[in-house]
Short mmCIF file of C-alpha atoms and ligand atoms in Angstrom, two decimals:
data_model
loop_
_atom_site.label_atom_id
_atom_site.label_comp_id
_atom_site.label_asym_id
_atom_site.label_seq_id
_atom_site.Cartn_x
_atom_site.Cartn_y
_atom_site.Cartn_z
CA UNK W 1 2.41 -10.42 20.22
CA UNK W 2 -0.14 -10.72 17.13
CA UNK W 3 -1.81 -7.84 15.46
CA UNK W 4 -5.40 -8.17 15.48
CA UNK W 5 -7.05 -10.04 12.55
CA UNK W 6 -4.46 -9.27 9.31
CA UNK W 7 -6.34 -6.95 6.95
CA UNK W 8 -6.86 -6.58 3.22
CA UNK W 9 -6.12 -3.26 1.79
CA UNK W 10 -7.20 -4.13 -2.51
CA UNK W 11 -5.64 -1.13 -4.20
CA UNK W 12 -7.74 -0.44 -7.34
CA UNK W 13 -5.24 2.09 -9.04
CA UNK W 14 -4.88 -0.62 -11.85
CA UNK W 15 -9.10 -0.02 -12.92
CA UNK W 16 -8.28 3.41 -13.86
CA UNK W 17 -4.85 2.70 -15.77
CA UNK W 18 -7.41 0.56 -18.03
CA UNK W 19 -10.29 3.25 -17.96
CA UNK W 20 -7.46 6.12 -18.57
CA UNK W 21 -6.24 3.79 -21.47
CA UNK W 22 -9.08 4.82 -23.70
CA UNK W 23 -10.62 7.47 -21.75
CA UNK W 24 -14.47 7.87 -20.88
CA UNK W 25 -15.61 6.37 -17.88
CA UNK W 26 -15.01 2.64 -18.17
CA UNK W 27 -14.02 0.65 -15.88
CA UNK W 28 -15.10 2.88 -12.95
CA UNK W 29 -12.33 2.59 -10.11
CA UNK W 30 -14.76 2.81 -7.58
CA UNK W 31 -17.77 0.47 -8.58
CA UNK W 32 -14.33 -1.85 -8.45
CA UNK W 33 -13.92 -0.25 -4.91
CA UNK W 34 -17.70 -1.19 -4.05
CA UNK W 35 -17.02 -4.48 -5.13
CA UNK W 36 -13.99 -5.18 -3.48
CA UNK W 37 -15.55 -4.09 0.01
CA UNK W 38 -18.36 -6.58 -0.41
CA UNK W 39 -15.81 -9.02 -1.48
CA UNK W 40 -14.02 -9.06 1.72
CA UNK W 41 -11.94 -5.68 1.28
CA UNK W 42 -10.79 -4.67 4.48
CA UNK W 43 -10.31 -1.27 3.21
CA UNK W 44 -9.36 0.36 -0.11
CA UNK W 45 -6.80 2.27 -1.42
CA UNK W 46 -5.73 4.86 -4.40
CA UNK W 47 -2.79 6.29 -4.96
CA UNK W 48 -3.27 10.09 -6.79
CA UNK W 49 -0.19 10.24 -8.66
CA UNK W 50 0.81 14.10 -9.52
CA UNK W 51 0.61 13.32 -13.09
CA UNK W 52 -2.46 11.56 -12.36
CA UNK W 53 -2.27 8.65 -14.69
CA UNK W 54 -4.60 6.10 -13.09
CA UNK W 55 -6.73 7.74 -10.20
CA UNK W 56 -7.96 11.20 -10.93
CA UNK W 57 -9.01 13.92 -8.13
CA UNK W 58 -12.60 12.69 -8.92
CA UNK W 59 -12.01 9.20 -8.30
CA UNK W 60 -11.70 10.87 -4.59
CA UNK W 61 -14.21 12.31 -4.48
CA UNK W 62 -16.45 9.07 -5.87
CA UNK W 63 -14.62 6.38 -3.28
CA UNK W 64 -15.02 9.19 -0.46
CA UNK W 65 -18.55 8.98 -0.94
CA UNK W 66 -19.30 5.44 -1.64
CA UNK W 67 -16.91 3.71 0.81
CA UNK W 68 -18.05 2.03 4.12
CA UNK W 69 -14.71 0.70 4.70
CA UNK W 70 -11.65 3.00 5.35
CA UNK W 71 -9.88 4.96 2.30
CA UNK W 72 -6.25 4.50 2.55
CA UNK W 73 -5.17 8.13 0.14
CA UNK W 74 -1.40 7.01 -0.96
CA UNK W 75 0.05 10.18 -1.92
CA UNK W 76 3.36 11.86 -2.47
CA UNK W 77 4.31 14.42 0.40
CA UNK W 78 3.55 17.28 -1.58
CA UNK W 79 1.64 20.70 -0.89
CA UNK W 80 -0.40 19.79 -3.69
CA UNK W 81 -1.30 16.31 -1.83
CA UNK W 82 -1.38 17.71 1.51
CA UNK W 83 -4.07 20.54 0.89
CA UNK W 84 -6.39 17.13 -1.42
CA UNK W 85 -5.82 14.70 1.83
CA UNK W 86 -6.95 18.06 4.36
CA UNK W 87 -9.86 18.65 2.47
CA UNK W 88 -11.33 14.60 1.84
CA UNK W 89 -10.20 13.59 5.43
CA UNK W 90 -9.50 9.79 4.07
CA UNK W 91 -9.41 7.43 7.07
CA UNK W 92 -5.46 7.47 6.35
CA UNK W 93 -2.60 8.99 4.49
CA UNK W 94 0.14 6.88 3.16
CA UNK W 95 3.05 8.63 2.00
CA UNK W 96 5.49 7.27 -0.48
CA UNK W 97 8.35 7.92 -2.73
CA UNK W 98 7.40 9.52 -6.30
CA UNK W 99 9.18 9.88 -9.61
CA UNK W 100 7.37 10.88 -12.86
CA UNK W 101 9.42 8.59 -15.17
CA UNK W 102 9.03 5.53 -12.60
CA UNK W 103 6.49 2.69 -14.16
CA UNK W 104 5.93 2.08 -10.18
CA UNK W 105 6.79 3.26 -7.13
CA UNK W 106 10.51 2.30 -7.07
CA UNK W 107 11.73 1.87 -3.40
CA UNK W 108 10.34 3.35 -0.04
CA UNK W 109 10.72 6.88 1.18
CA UNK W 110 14.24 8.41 2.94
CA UNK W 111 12.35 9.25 6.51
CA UNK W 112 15.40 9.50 7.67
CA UNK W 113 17.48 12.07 5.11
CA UNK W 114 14.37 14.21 5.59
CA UNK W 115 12.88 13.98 9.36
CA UNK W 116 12.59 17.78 10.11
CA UNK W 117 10.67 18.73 7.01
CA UNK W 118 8.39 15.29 7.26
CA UNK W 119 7.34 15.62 10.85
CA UNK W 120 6.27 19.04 9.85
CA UNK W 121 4.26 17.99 6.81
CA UNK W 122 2.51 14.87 8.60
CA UNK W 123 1.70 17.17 11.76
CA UNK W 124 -1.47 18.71 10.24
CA UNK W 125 -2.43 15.44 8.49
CA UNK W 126 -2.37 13.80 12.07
CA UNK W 127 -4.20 16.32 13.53
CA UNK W 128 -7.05 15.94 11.08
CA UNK W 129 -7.37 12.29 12.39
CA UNK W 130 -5.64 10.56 9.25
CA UNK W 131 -3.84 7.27 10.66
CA UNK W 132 -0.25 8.35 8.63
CA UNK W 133 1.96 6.10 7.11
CA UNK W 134 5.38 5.97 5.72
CA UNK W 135 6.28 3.74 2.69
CA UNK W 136 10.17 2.52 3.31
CA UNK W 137 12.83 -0.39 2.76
CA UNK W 138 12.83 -2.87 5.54
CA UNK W 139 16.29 -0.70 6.57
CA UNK W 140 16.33 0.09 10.72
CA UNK W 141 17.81 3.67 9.91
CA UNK W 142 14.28 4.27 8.33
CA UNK W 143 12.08 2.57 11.20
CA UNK W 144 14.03 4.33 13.98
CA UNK W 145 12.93 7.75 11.74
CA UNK W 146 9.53 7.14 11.54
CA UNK W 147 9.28 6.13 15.50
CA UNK W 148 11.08 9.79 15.69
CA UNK W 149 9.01 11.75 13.39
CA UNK W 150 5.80 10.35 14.97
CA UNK W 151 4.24 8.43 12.04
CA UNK W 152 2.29 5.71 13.73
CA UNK W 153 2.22 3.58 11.10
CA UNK W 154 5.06 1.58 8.51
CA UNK W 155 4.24 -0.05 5.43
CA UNK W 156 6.91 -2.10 4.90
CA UNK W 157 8.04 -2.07 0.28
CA UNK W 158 7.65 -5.63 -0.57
CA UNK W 159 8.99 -5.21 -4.34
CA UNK W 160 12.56 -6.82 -3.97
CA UNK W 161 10.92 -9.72 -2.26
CA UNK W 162 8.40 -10.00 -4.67
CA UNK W 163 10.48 -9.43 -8.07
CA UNK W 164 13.02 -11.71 -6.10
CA UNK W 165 10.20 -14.34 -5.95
CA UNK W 166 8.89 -13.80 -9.55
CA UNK W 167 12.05 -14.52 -11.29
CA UNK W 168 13.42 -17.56 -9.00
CA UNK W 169 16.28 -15.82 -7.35
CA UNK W 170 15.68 -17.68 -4.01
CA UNK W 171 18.88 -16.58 -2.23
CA UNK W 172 17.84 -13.32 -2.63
CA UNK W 173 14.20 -14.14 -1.57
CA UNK W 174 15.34 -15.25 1.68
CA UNK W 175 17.19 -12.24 2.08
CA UNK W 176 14.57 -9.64 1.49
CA UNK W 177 12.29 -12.10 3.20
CA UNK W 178 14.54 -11.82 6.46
CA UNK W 179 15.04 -7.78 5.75
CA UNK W 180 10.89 -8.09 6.07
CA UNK W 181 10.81 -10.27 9.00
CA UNK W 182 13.08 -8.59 11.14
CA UNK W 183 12.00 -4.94 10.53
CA UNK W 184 8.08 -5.73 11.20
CA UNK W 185 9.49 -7.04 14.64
CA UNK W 186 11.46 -4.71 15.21
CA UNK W 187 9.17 -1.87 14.25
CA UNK W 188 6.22 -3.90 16.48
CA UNK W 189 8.18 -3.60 19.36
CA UNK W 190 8.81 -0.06 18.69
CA UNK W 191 4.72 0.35 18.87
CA UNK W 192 4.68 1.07 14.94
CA UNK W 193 1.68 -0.65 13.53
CA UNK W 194 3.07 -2.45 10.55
CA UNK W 195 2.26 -2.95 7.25
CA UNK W 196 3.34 -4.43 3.59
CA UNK W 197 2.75 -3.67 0.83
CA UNK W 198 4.11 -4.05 -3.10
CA UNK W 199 3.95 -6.68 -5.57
CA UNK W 200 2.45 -9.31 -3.55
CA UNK W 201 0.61 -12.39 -5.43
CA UNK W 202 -0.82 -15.51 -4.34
CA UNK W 203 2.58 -17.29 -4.55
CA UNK W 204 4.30 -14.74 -2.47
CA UNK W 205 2.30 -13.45 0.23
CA UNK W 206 1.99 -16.32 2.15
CA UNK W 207 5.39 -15.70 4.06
CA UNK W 208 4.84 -11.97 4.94
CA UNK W 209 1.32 -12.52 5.85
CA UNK W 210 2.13 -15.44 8.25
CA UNK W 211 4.14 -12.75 10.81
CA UNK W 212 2.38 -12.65 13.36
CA UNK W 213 2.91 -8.71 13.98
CA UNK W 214 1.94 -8.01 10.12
CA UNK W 215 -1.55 -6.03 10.37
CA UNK W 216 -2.32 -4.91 7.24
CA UNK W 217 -1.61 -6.17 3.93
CA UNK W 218 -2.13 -3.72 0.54
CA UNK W 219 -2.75 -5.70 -2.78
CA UNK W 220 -3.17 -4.20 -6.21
CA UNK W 221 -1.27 -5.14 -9.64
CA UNK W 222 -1.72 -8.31 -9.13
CA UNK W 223 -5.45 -8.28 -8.05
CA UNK W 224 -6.87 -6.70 -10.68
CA UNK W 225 -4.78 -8.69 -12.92
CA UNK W 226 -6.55 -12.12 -11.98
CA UNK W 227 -9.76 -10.42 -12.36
CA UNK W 228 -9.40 -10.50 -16.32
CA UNK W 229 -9.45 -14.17 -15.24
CA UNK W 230 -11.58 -14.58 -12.18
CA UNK W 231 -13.82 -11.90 -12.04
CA UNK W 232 -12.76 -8.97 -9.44
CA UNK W 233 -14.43 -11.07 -6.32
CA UNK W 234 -13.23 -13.97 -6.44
CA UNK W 235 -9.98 -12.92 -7.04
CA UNK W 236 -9.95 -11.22 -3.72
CA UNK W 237 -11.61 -14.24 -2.29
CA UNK W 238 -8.84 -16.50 -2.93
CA UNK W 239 -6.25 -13.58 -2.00
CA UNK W 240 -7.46 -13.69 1.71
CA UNK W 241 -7.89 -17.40 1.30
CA UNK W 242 -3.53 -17.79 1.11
CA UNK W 243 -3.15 -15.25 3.51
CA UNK W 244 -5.32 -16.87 6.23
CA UNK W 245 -4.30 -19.68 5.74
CA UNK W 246 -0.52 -18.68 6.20
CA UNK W 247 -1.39 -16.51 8.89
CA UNK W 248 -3.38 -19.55 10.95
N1 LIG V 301 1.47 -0.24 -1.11
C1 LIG V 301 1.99 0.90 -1.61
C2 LIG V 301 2.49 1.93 -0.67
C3 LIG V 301 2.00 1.12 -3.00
O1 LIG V 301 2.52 2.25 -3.50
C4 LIG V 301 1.44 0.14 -3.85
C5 LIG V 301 1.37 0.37 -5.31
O2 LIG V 301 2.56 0.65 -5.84
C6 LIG V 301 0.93 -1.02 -3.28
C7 LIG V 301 0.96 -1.19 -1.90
C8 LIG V 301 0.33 -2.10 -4.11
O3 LIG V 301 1.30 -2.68 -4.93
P1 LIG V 301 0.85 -3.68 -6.07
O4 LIG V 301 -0.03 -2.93 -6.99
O5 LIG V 301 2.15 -4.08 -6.69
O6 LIG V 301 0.15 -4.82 -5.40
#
């Protein structure tokens, strides 16, 4: 079975590292927000790091107001995070893996080493109406957890695919490119709405975006990167440009 129409989730984390660079105001993370949703952003998200080096807790506040499409809040699982996501009541909650010395978020969350404690912490965030999500390695043990903890939703870490991709290892592409395949099947058939996520670029998101049970898609680094080049719009233009076309 196919997921509906595959959507675009631009992540505009990458404005702020550049406005947080110098400080002040400029570039505003969510004027890039406005003008990824008219674009052809399916929806948007931020990730509020704890030491808050690109978004900021006003950034929130600013896409919470300006948004017409959903706000995906990526967050660690925190009580700090918990008590920011109860109070904005973003469209949904994506929770993922965080390390203060990390440059990025470095592989996908252990579900399964903490189930008890996570199905407690999502509970309230589900029962605000946030659509929760777990950030994890195409690994079974890790589906089968988030089926059990009652996350509806997967987004699949596409970095070893992507890094695999980047610097030409293509036995190892195939691999993590299998790891991908299978899990988003697996997980479909499991009733998990699936997602990817994690350097993705026009060369290598034409694969994961052709599977047919892939729904949502979330693009940042890259993105904003081609905007230096393309301006911000037409770099999401062409971004949904490979993926439809792998996807048809
Ligand atoms: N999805 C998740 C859960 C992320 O944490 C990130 C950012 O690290 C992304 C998607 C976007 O990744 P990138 O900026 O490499 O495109």
């Amino acid at each position: 079975m196919t997921a509906d129409k595959l959507r675009l989730g631009v992540n505009i984390d990458h404005v702020a590292t550049i406005r947080n660079a110098r400080g002040g105001d400029n570039p505003d993370p969510v004027r890039a927000a406005i003008m990824a949703e008219a674009a052809g952003a399916d929806g948007i998200t931020a990730h509020l790091r704890e030491d808050r080096r690109h978004i900021v807790d006003a950034d929130i506040d600013g896409l919470m107001a300006a948004l017409t499409v959903p706000l995906n809040f990526e967050m660690a699982a925190t009580d700090e995070m918990q008590a920011i996501a109860l109070r904005h009541k973003p469209h949904a909650v994506c929770l993922v893996p965080e390390k203060r010395e990390e440059r990025t978020t470095e592989g996908g969350l252990d579900v399964a080493g903490n189930d008890t404690a996570l199905a407690a912490y999502i509970a309230p965030l589900r029962d605000m109406g946030a659509r929760v999500s777990m950030f994890i390695a195409a690994d079974r043990v890790q589906v089968d957890a988030c089926l059990r903890i009652g996350a509806p939703v997967i987004e699949l870490h596409a970095g070893a695919y992507a890094d695999a991709w980047a610097e030409g290892r293509w036995d190892d592409r195939d691999v993590e490119l299998a790891k991908i395949t299978h899990m988003t099947a697996y997980a479909h058939d499991l009733g998990l709405e699936v997602h990817v996520g994690h350097g993705l670029t026009y060369d290598c998101v034409g694969p994961v975006a052709a599977l047919p049970q892939v729904a949502e898609l979330n693009i940042g680094h890259f993105i904003i990167g081609e905007a230096i080049f393309q301006g911000l719009g037409p770099a999401i233009v062409q971004m949904r440009r490979c993926m439809d076309e792998a996807r048809a």
